[in-house]
PDB file of C-alpha atoms and ligand atoms in Angstrom:
ATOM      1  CA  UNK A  22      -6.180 -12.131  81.782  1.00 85.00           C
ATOM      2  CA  UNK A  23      -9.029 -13.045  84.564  1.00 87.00           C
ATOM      3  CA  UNK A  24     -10.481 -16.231  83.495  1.00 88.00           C
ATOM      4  CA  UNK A  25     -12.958 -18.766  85.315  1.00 90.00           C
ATOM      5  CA  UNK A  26     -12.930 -22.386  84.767  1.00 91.00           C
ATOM      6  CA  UNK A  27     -16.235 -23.454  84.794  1.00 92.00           C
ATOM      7  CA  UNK A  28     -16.966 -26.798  86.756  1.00 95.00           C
ATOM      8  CA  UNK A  29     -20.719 -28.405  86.958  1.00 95.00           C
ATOM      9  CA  UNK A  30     -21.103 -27.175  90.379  1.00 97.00           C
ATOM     10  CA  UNK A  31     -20.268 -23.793  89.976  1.00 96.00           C
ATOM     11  CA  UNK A  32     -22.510 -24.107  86.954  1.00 96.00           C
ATOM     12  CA  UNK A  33     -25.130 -25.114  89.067  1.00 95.00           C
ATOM     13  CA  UNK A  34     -24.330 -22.403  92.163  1.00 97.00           C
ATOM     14  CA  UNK A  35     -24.854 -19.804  88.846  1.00 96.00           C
ATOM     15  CA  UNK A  36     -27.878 -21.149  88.178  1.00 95.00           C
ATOM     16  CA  UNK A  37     -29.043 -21.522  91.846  1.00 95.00           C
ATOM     17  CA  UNK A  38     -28.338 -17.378  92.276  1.00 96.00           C
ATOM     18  CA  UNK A  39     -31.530 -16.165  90.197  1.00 96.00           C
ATOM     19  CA  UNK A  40     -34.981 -15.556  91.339  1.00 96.00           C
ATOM     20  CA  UNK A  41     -36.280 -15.870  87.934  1.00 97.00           C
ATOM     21  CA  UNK A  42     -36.055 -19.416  88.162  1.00 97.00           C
ATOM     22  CA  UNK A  43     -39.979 -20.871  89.143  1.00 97.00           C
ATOM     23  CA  UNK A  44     -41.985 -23.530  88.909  1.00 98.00           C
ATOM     24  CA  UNK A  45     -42.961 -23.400  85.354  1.00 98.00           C
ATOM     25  CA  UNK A  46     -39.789 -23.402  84.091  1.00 98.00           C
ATOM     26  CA  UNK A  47     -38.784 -26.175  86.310  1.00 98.00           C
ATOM     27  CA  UNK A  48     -41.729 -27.965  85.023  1.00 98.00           C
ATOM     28  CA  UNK A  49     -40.843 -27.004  81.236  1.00 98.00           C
ATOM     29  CA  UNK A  50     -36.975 -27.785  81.660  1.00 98.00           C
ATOM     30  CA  UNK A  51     -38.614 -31.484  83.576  1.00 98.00           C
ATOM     31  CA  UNK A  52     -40.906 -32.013  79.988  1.00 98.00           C
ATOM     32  CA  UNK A  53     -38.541 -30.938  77.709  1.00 98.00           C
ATOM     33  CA  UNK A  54     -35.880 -33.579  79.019  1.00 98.00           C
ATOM     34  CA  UNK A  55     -38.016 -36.477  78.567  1.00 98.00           C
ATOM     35  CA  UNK A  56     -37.417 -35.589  74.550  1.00 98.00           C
ATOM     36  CA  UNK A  57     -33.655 -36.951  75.269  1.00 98.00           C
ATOM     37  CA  UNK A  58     -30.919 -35.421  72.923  1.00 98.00           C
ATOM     38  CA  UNK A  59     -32.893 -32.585  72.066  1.00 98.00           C
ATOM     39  CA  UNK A  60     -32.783 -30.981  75.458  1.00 98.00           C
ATOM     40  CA  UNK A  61     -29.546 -29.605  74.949  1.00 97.00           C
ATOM     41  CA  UNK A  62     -30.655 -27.077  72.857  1.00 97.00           C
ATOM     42  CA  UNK A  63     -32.645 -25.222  75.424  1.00 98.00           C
ATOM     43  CA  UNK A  64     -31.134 -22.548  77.372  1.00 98.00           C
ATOM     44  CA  UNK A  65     -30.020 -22.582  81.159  1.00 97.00           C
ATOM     45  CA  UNK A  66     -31.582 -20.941  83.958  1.00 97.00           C
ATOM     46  CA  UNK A  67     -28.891 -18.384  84.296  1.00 97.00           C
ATOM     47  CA  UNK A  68     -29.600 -17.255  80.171  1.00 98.00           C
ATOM     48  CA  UNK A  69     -33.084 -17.389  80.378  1.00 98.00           C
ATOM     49  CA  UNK A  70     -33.376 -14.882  83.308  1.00 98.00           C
ATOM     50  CA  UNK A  71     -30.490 -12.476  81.705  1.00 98.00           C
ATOM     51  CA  UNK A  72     -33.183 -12.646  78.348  1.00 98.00           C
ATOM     52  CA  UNK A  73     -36.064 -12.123  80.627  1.00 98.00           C
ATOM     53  CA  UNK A  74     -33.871  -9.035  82.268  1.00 98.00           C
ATOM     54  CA  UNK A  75     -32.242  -7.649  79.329  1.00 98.00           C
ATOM     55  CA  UNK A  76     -35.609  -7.240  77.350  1.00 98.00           C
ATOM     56  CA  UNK A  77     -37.279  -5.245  80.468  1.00 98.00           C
ATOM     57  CA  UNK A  78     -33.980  -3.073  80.669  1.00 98.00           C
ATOM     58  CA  UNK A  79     -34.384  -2.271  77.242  1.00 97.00           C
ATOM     59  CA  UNK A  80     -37.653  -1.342  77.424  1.00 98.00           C
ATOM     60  CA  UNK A  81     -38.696  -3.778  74.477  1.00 98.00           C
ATOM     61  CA  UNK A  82     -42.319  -4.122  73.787  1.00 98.00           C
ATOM     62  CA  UNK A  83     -42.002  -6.605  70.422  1.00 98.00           C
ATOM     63  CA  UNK A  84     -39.753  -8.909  70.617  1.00 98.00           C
ATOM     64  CA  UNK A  85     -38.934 -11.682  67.618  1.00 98.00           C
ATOM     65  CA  UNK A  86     -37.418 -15.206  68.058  1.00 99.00           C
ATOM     66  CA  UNK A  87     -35.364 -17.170  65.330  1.00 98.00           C
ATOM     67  CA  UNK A  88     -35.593 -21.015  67.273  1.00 98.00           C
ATOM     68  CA  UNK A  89     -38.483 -21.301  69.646  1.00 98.00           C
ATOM     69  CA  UNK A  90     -37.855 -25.390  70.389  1.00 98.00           C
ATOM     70  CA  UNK A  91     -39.901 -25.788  73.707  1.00 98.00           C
ATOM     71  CA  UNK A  92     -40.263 -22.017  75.024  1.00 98.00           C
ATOM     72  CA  UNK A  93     -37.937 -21.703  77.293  1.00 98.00           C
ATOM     73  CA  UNK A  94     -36.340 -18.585  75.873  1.00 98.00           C
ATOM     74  CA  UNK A  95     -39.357 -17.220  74.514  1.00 98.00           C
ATOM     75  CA  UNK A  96     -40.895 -17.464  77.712  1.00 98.00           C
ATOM     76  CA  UNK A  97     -38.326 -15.367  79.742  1.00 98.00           C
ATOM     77  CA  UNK A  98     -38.330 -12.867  77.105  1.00 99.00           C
ATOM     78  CA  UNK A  99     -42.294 -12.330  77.100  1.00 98.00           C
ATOM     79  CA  UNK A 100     -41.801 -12.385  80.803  1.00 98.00           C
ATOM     80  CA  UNK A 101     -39.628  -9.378  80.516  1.00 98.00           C
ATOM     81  CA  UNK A 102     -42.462  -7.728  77.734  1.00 98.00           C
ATOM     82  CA  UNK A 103     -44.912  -5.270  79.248  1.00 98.00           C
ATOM     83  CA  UNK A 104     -48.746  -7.010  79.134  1.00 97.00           C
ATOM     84  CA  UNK A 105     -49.295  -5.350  75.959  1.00 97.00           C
ATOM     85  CA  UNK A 106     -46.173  -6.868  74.350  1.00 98.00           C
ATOM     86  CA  UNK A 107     -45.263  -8.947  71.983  1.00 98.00           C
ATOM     87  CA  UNK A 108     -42.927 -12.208  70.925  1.00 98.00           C
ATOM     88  CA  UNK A 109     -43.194 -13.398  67.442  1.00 98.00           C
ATOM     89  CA  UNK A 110     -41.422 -16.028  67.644  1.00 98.00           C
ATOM     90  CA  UNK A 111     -40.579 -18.618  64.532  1.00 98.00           C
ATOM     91  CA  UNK A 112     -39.673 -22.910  64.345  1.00 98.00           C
ATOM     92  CA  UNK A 113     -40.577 -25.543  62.084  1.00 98.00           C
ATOM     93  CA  UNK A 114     -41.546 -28.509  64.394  1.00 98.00           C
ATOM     94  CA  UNK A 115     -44.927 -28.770  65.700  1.00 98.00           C
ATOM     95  CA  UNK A 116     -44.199 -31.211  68.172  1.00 98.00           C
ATOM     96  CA  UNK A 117     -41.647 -29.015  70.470  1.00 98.00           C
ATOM     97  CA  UNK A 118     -43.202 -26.066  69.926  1.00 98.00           C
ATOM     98  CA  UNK A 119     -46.440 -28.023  71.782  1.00 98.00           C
ATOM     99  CA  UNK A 120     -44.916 -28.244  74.623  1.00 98.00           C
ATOM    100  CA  UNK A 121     -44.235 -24.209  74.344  1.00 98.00           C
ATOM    101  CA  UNK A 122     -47.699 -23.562  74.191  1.00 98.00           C
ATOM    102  CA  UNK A 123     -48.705 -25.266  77.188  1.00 98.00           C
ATOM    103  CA  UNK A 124     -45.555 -23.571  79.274  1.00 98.00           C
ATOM    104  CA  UNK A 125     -46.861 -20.228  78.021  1.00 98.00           C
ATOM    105  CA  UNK A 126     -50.380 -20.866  79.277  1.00 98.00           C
ATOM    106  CA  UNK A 127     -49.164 -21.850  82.660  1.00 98.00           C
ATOM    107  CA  UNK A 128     -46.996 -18.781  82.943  1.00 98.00           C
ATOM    108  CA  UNK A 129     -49.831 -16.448  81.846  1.00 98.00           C
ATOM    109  CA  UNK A 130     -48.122 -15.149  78.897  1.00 98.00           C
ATOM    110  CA  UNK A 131     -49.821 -16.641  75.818  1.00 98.00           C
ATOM    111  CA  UNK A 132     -51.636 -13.699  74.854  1.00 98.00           C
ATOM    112  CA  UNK A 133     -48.640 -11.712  74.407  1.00 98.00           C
ATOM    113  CA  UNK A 134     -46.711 -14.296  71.957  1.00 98.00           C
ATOM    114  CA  UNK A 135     -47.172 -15.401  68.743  1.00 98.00           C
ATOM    115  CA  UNK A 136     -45.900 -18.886  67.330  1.00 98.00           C
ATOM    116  CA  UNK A 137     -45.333 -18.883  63.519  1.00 98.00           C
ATOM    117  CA  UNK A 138     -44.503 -22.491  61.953  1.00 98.00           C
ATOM    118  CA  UNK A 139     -42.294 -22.615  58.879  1.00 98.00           C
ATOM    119  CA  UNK A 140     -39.098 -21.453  57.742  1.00 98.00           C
ATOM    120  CA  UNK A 141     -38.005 -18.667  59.649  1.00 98.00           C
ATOM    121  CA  UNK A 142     -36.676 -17.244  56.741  1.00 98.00           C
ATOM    122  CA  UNK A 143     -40.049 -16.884  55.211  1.00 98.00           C
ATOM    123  CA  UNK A 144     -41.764 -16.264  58.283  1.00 98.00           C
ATOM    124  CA  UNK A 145     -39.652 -12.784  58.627  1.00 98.00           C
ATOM    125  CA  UNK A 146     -39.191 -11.338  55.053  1.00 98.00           C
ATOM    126  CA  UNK A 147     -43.442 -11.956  55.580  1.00 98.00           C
ATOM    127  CA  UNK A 148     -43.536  -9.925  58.404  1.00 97.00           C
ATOM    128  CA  UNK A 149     -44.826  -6.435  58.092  1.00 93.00           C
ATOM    129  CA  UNK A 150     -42.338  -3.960  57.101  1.00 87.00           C
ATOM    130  CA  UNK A 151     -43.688  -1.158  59.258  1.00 91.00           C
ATOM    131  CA  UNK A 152     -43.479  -3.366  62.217  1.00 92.00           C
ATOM    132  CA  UNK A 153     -40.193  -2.704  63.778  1.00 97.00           C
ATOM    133  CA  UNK A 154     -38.578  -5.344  67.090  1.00 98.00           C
ATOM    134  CA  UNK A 155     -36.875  -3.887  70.074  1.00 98.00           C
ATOM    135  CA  UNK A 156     -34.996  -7.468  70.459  1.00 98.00           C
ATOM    136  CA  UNK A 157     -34.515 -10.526  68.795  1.00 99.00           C
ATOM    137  CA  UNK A 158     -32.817 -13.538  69.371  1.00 99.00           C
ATOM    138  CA  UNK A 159     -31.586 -15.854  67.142  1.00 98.00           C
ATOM    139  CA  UNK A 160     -31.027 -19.310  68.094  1.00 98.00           C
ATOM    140  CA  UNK A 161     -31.766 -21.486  65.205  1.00 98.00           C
ATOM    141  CA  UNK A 162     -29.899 -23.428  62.201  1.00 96.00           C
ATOM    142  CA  UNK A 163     -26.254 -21.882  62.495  1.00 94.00           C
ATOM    143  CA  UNK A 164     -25.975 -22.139  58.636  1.00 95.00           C
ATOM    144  CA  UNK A 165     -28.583 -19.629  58.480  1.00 97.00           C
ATOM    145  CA  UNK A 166     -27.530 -17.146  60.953  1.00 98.00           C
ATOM    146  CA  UNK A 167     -26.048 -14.696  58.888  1.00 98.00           C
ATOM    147  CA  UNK A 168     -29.372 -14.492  56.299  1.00 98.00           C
ATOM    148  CA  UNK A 169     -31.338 -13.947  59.864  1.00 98.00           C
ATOM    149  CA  UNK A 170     -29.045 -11.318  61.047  1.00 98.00           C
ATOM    150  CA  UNK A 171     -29.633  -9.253  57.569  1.00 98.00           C
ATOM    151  CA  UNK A 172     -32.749  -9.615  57.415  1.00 98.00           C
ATOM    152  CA  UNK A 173     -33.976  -8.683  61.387  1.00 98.00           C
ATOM    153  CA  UNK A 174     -31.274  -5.951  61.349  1.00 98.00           C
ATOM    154  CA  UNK A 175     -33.369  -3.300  58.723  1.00 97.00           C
ATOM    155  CA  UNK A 176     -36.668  -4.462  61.128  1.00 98.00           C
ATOM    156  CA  UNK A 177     -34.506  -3.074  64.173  1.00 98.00           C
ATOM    157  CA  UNK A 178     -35.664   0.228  65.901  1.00 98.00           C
ATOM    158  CA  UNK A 179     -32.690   1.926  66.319  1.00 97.00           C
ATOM    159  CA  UNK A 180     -30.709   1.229  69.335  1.00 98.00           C
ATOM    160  CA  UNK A 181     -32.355  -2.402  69.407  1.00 98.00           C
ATOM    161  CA  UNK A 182     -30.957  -5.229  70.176  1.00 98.00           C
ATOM    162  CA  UNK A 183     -30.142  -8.518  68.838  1.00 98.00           C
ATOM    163  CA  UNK A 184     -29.122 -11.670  70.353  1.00 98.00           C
ATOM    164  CA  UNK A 185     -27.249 -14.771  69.088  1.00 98.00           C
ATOM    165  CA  UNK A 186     -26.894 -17.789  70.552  1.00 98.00           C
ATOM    166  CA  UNK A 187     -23.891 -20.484  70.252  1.00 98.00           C
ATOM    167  CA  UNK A 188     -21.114 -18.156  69.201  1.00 98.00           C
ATOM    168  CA  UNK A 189     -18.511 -20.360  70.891  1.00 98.00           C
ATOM    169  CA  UNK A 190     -20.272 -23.085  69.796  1.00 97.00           C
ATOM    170  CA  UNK A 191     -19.092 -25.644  72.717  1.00 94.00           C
ATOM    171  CA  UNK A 192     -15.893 -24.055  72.840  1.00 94.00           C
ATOM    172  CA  UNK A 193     -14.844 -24.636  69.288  1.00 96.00           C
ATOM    173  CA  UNK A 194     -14.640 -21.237  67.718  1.00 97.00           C
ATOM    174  CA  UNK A 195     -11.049 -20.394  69.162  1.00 96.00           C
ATOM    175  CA  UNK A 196      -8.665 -23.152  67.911  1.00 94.00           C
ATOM    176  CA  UNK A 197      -8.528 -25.492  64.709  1.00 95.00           C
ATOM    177  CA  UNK A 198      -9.740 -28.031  63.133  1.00 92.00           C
ATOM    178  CA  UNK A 199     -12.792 -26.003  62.564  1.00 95.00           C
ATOM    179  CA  UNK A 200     -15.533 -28.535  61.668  1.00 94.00           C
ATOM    180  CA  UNK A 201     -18.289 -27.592  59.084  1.00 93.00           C
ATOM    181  CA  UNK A 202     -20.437 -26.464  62.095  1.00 92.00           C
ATOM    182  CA  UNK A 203     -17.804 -24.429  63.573  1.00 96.00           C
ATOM    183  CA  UNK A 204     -17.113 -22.902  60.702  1.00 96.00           C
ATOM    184  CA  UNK A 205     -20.343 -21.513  60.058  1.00 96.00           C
ATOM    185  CA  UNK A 206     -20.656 -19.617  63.697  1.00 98.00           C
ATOM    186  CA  UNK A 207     -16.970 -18.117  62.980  1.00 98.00           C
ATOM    187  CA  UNK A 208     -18.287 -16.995  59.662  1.00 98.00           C
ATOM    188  CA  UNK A 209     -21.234 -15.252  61.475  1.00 98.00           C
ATOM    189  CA  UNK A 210     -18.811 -13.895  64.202  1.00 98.00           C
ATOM    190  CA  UNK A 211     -16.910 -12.342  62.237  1.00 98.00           C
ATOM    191  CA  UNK A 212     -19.282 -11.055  59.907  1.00 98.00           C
ATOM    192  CA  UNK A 213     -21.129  -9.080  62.638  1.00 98.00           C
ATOM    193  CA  UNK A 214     -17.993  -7.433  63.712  1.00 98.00           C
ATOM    194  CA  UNK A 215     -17.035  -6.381  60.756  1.00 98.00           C
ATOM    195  CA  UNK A 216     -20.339  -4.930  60.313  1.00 98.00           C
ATOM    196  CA  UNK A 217     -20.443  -0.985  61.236  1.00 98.00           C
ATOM    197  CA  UNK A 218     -23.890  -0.484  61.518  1.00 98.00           C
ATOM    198  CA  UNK A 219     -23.398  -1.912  65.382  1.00 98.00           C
ATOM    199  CA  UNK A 220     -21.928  -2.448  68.288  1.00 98.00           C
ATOM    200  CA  UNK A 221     -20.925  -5.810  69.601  1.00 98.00           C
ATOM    201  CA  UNK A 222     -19.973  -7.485  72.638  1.00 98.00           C
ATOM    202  CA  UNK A 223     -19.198 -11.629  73.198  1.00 98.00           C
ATOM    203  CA  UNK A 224     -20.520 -12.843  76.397  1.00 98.00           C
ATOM    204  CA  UNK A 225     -19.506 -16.099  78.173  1.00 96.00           C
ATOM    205  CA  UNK A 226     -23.010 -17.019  79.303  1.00 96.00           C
ATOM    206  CA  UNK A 227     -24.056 -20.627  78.199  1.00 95.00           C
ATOM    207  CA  UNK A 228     -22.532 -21.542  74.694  1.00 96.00           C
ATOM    208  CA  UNK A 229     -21.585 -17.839  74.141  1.00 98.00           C
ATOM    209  CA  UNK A 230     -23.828 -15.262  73.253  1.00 98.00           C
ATOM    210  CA  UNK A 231     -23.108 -12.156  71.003  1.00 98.00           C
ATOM    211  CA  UNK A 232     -25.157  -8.806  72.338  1.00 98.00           C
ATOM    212  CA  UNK A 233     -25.376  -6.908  69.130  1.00 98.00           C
ATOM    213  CA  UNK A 234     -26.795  -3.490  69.453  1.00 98.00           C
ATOM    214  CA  UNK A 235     -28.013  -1.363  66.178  1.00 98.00           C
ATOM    215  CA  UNK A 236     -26.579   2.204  66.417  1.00 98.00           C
ATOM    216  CA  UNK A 237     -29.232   4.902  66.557  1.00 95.00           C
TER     217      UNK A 237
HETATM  218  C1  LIG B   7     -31.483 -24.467  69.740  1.00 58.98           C
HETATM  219  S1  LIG B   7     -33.178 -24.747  69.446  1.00 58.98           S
HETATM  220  C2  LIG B   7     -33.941 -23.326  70.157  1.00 58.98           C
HETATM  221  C3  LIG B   7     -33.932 -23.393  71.672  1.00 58.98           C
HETATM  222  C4  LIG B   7     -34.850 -22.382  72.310  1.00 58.98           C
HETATM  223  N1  LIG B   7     -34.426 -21.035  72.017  1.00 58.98           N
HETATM  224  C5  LIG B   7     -34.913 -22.619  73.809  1.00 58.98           C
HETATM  225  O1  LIG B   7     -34.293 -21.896  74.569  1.00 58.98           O
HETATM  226  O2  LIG B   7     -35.567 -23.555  74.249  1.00 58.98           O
HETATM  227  C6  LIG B   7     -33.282 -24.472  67.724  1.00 58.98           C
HETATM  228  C7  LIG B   7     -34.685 -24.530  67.144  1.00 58.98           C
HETATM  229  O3  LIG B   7     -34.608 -24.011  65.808  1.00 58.98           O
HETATM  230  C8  LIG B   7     -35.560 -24.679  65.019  1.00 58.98           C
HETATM  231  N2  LIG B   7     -35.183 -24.528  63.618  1.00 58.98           N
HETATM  232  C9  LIG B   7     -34.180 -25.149  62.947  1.00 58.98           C
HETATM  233  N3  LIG B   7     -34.157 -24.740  61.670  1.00 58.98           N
HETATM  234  C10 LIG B   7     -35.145 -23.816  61.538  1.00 58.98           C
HETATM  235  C11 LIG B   7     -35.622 -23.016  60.454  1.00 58.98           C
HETATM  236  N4  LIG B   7     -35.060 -23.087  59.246  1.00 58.98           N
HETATM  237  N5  LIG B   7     -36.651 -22.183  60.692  1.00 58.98           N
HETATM  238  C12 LIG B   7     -37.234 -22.101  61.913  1.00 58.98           C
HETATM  239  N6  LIG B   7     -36.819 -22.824  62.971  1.00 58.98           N
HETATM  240  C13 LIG B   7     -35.795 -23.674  62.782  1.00 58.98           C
HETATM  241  C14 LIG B   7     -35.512 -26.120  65.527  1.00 58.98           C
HETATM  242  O4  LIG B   7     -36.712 -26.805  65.202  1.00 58.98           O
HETATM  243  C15 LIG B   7     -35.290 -25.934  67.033  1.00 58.98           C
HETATM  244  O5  LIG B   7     -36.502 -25.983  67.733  1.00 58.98           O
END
C-alpha cells in the first residue's frame, strides 16, 4: 500500500503549494492564534482552499456550516459561492465567531453569509424546509455528528455534498484503546457507511475528512 509519512515540513511545503492562501487568511490564522489552545481547531491552508475549490466544482450556491469558530472554513467556502450565494453557517460562542465577522468583511464576502448563534441543532431543524444546501460541512461537537448528519442529509439537493471534519480524529480511529472521543467519530464513521442513501470516500487531508455525496 502507498503511504506518506507526514513530517512538519512537508506539511508546510503542502501548504506553501496553494494560491488560495492570501492575506486575509494569513491575518485571520495570525488573530485566531493569539486565542492559544483554541487555534487548533481551525483548518489548514491546504483544507481551506480544497473547501473553497470543492464548493465552486460543485457548483454550490447555499452552502451550511455545523462549527464556524473564527471563519476560516466558512470563508473559503463563501469564497468558492457565486456573489449571489449563500453560507449559513451555525456556533454558539460570540466571541470567536467576532473575529469571523471581521475576516469576512475584509475578504468581501459578508453579504453572502449568514452567522446563526445557538445550538446548531436548533438552528437547522429551524431552517426552512423548502430551502435545500448544495454543501455542508460539519465540524462541530463530535458527539453530535451523527444528529447533524440526519438532519442536513433530507435538506440535501440531490447529488450534494456533505463534509465532515476529524474522522481520524488525530490518528486515533484505527487502533484501540478508543477513548470516549474516539469513540464517538468511529460511531459516526461507520454509521455513514453503512448508510445507502450515499456515497463515501475518507480523505487524508488535515485530521481526516469524510466526502459524503447524496445519491441523486
Ligand atoms: C472545530 S471548531 C470549528 C472550526 C472552523 N470550522 C474553522 O475552520 O475555523 C468547532 C466549533 O463548533 C462550535 N460548537 C461546539 N458545539 C456546538 C453546538 N452544539 N452548536 C453549534 N456550534 C457548536 C464551537 O464553538 C467551535 O467554534
Amino acid at each position: 500500500m502507498k503511504t506518506i509519512r507526514m513530517t512538519e515540513s512537508l506539511m508546510s511545503y503542502v501548504n506553501g503549494h496553494t494560491n488560495l492562501f492570501d492575506d486575509v487568511l494569513a491575518q485571520l490564522v495570525a488573530d485566531t492564534e493569539r486565542l492559544g489552545s483554541p487555534a487548533i481547531m481551525q483548518v489548514g491552508p491546504d483544507q481551506g482552499a480544497f473547501l473553497t475549490l470543492l464548493t465552486q466544482l460543485s457548483g454550490a450556491r447555499r452552502a451550511l456550516e455545523v462549527g464556524t469558530f473564527t471563519g476560516y472554513s466558512g470563508l473559503c467556502i463563501a469564497r468558492g459561492l457565486p456573489a449571489d450565494g449563500l453560507l449559513v453557517t451555525c456556533d454558539i460562542n460570540r466571541e470567536w465567531t467576532a473575529l469571523a465577522t471581521t475576516a469576512w468583511r475584509r475578504a468581501g464576502v459578508a453579504d453572502r453569509i449568514q452567522l446563526e448563534i445557538g445550538p446548531a441543532i436548533d438552528t437547522i431543524r429551524a431552517l426552512d424546509p423548502a430551502i435545500s444546501f448544495d454543501i455542508a460541512f460539519i465540524d462541530a461537537d463530535k458527539t453530535g455528528y451523527i444528529d447533524y448528519y440526519e438532519e442536513i442529509l433530507p435538506r440535501l439537493s440531490p447529488g450534494g455534498v456533505i463534509l465532515a471534519d476529524n474522522v481520524l480524529w488525530f490518528g486515533t480511529v484505527a487502533e484501540p484503546p478508543f477513548d470516549q472521543s474516539t469513540m464517538a467519530v468511529r460511531k459516526f464513521n461507520d454509521h455513514v457507511l453503512a448508510d445507502d442513501r450515499v456515497d463515501v470516500v475518507t480523505l487524508t487531508i488535515g485530521d481526516g475528512v469524510m466526502l459524503i455525496r447524496k445519491r441523486p
